[in-house]
Coordinates of C-alpha atoms in Angstrom, one line a residue:
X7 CA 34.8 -9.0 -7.7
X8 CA 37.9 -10.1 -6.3
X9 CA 41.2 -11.6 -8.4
X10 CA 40.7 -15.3 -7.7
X11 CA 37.1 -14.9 -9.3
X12 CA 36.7 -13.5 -12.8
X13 CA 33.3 -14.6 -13.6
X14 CA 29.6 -14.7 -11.7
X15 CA 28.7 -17.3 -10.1
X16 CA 25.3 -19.2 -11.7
X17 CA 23.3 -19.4 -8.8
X18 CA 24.1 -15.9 -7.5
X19 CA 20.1 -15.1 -7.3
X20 CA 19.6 -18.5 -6.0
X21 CA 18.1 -18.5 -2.1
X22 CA 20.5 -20.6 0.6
X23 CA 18.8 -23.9 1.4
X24 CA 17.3 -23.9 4.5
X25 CA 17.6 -26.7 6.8
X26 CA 14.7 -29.6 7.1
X27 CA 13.9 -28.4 10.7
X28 CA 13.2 -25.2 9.7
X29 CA 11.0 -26.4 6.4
X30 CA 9.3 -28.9 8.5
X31 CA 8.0 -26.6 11.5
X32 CA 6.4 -24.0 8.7
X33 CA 4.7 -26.6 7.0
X34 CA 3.0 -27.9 10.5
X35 CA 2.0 -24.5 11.0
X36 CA -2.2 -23.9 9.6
X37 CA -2.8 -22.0 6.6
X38 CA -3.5 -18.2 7.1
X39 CA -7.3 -17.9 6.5
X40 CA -8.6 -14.8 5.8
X41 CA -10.1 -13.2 7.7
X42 CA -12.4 -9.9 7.7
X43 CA -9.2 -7.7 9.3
X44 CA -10.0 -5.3 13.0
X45 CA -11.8 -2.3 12.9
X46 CA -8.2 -0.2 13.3
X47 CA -6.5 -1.6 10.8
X48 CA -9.1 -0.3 8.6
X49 CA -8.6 2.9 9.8
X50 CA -4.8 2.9 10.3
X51 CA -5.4 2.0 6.3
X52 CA -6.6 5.7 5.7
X53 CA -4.4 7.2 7.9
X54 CA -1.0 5.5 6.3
X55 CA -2.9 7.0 2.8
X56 CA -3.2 10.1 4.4
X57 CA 0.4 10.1 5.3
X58 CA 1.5 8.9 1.8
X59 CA 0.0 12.1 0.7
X60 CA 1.4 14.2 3.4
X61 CA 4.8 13.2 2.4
X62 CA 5.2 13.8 -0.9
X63 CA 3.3 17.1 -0.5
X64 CA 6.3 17.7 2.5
X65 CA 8.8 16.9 -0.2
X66 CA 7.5 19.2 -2.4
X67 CA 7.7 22.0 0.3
X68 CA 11.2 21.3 1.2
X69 CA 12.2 21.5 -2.6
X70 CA 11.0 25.0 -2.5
X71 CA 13.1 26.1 0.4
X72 CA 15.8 24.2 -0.8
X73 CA 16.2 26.3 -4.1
X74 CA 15.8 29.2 -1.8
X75 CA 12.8 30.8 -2.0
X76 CA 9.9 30.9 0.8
X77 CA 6.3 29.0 0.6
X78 CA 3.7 31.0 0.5
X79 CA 0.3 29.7 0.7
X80 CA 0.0 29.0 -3.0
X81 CA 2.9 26.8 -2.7
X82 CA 1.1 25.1 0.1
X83 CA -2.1 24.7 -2.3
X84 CA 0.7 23.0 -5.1
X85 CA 1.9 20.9 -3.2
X86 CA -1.3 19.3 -1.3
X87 CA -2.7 18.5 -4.8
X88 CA 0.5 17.3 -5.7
X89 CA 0.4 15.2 -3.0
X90 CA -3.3 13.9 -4.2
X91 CA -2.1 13.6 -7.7
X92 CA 0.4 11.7 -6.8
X93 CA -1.7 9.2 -4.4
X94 CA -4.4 9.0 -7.5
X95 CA -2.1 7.9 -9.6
X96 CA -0.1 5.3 -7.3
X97 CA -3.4 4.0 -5.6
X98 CA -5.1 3.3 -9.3
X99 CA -1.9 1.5 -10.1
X100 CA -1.6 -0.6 -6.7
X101 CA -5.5 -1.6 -6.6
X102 CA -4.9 -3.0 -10.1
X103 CA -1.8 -4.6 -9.6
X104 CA -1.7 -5.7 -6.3
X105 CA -5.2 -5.5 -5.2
X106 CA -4.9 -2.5 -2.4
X107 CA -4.4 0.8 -2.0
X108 CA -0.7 2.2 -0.5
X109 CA -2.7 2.6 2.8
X110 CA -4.3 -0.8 2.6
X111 CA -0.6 -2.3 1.6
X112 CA 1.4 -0.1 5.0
X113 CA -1.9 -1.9 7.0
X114 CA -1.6 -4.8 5.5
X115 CA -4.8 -5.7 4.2
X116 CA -6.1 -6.1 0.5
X117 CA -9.1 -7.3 -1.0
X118 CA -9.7 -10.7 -1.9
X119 CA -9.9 -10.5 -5.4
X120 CA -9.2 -8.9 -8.1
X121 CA -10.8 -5.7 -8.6
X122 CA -12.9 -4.7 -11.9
X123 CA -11.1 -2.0 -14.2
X124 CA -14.9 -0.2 -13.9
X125 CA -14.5 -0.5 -10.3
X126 CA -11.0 1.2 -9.7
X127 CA -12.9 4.5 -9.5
X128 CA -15.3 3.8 -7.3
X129 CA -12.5 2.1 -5.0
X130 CA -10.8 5.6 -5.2
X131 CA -13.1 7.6 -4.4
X132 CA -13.9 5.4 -1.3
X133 CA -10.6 5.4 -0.3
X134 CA -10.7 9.6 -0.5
X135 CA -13.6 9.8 1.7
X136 CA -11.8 7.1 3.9
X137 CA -9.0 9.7 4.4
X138 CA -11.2 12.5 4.4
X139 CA -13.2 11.0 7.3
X140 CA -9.7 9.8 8.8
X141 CA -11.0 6.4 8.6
X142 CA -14.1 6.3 10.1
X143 CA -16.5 5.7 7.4
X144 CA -14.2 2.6 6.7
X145 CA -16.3 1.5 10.2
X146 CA -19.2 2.8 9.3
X147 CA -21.3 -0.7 8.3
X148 CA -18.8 -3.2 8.9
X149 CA -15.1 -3.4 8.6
X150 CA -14.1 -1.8 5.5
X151 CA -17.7 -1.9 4.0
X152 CA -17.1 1.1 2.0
X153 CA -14.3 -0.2 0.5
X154 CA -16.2 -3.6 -0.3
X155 CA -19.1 -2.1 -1.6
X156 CA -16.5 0.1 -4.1
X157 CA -14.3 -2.7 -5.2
X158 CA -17.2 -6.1 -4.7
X159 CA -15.0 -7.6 -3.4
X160 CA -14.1 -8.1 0.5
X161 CA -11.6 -6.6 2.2
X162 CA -9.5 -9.2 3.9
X163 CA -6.6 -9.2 6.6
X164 CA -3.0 -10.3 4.5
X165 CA -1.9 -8.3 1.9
X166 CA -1.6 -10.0 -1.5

């Protein structure tokens, strides 16, 4: 804050107007249907998950040589199901709130509805095997049919 002003603006959250050009080219443009997404963004979906995972169980190996000592292949064992506890818990929160896994959000896909509490599970484990098969069982049937089967709902190109 600077001298000259001693209080907050109210409108400091506010977006700048854009001009009428601008507004009137986006609304020409056609909605975005949605459409059943490519095969390899189904399977760049599992592989962002697997990489989600990968990360944090990298994190947790660096913390261990940061305080000093050396990872030995218990750590290694730690920090891989850290990394899936982590992803578990993340992914269950995502495909309620937002209707995708992480990997389905990096890919930018989601499903097209929301997905059934007594569904989440099944959607999980799907997504496991997904990563597991490093995507290809996301191919297997149809693009993303394993996911779709798991959740009932389709998998669609757009996250929400």
């Amino acid at each position: 804050m600077t001298d000259d002003r001693k209080t907050m603006p109210g409108d400091w959250d506010a977006l700048v107007e854009r001009p009428t050009e601008i507004s009137r080219e986006r609304s020409s443009l056609p909605p975005h249907n949605h459409d059943l997404p490519p095969a390899l963004t189904v399977i760049a979906s599992s592989w962002a998950d697997l990489v989600g995972m990968l990360a944090v169980c990298t994190g947790a190996l660096i913390a261990i040589l940061v305080l000093g000592e050396r990872p030995a292949l218990p750590a290694f064992v730690w920090a891989a199901a850290l990394g899936v506890v982590w992803w578990l818990f993340s992914a269950a929160v995502l495909v309620v709130v937002r209707q995708a896994t992480p990997g389905m959000l990096l890919a930018g896909i989601s499903f097209s509805e929301a997905v059934r509490p007594q569904r989440v599970f099944w959607v999980l484990v799907a997504a496991l095997v997904g990563v597991g098969t490093f995507g290809l069982s996301g191919i297997i049937g149809g693009r993303g049919s394993a996911l779709r089967l798991a959740a009932a709902a389709a998998v669609v190109d757009g996250a929400a």
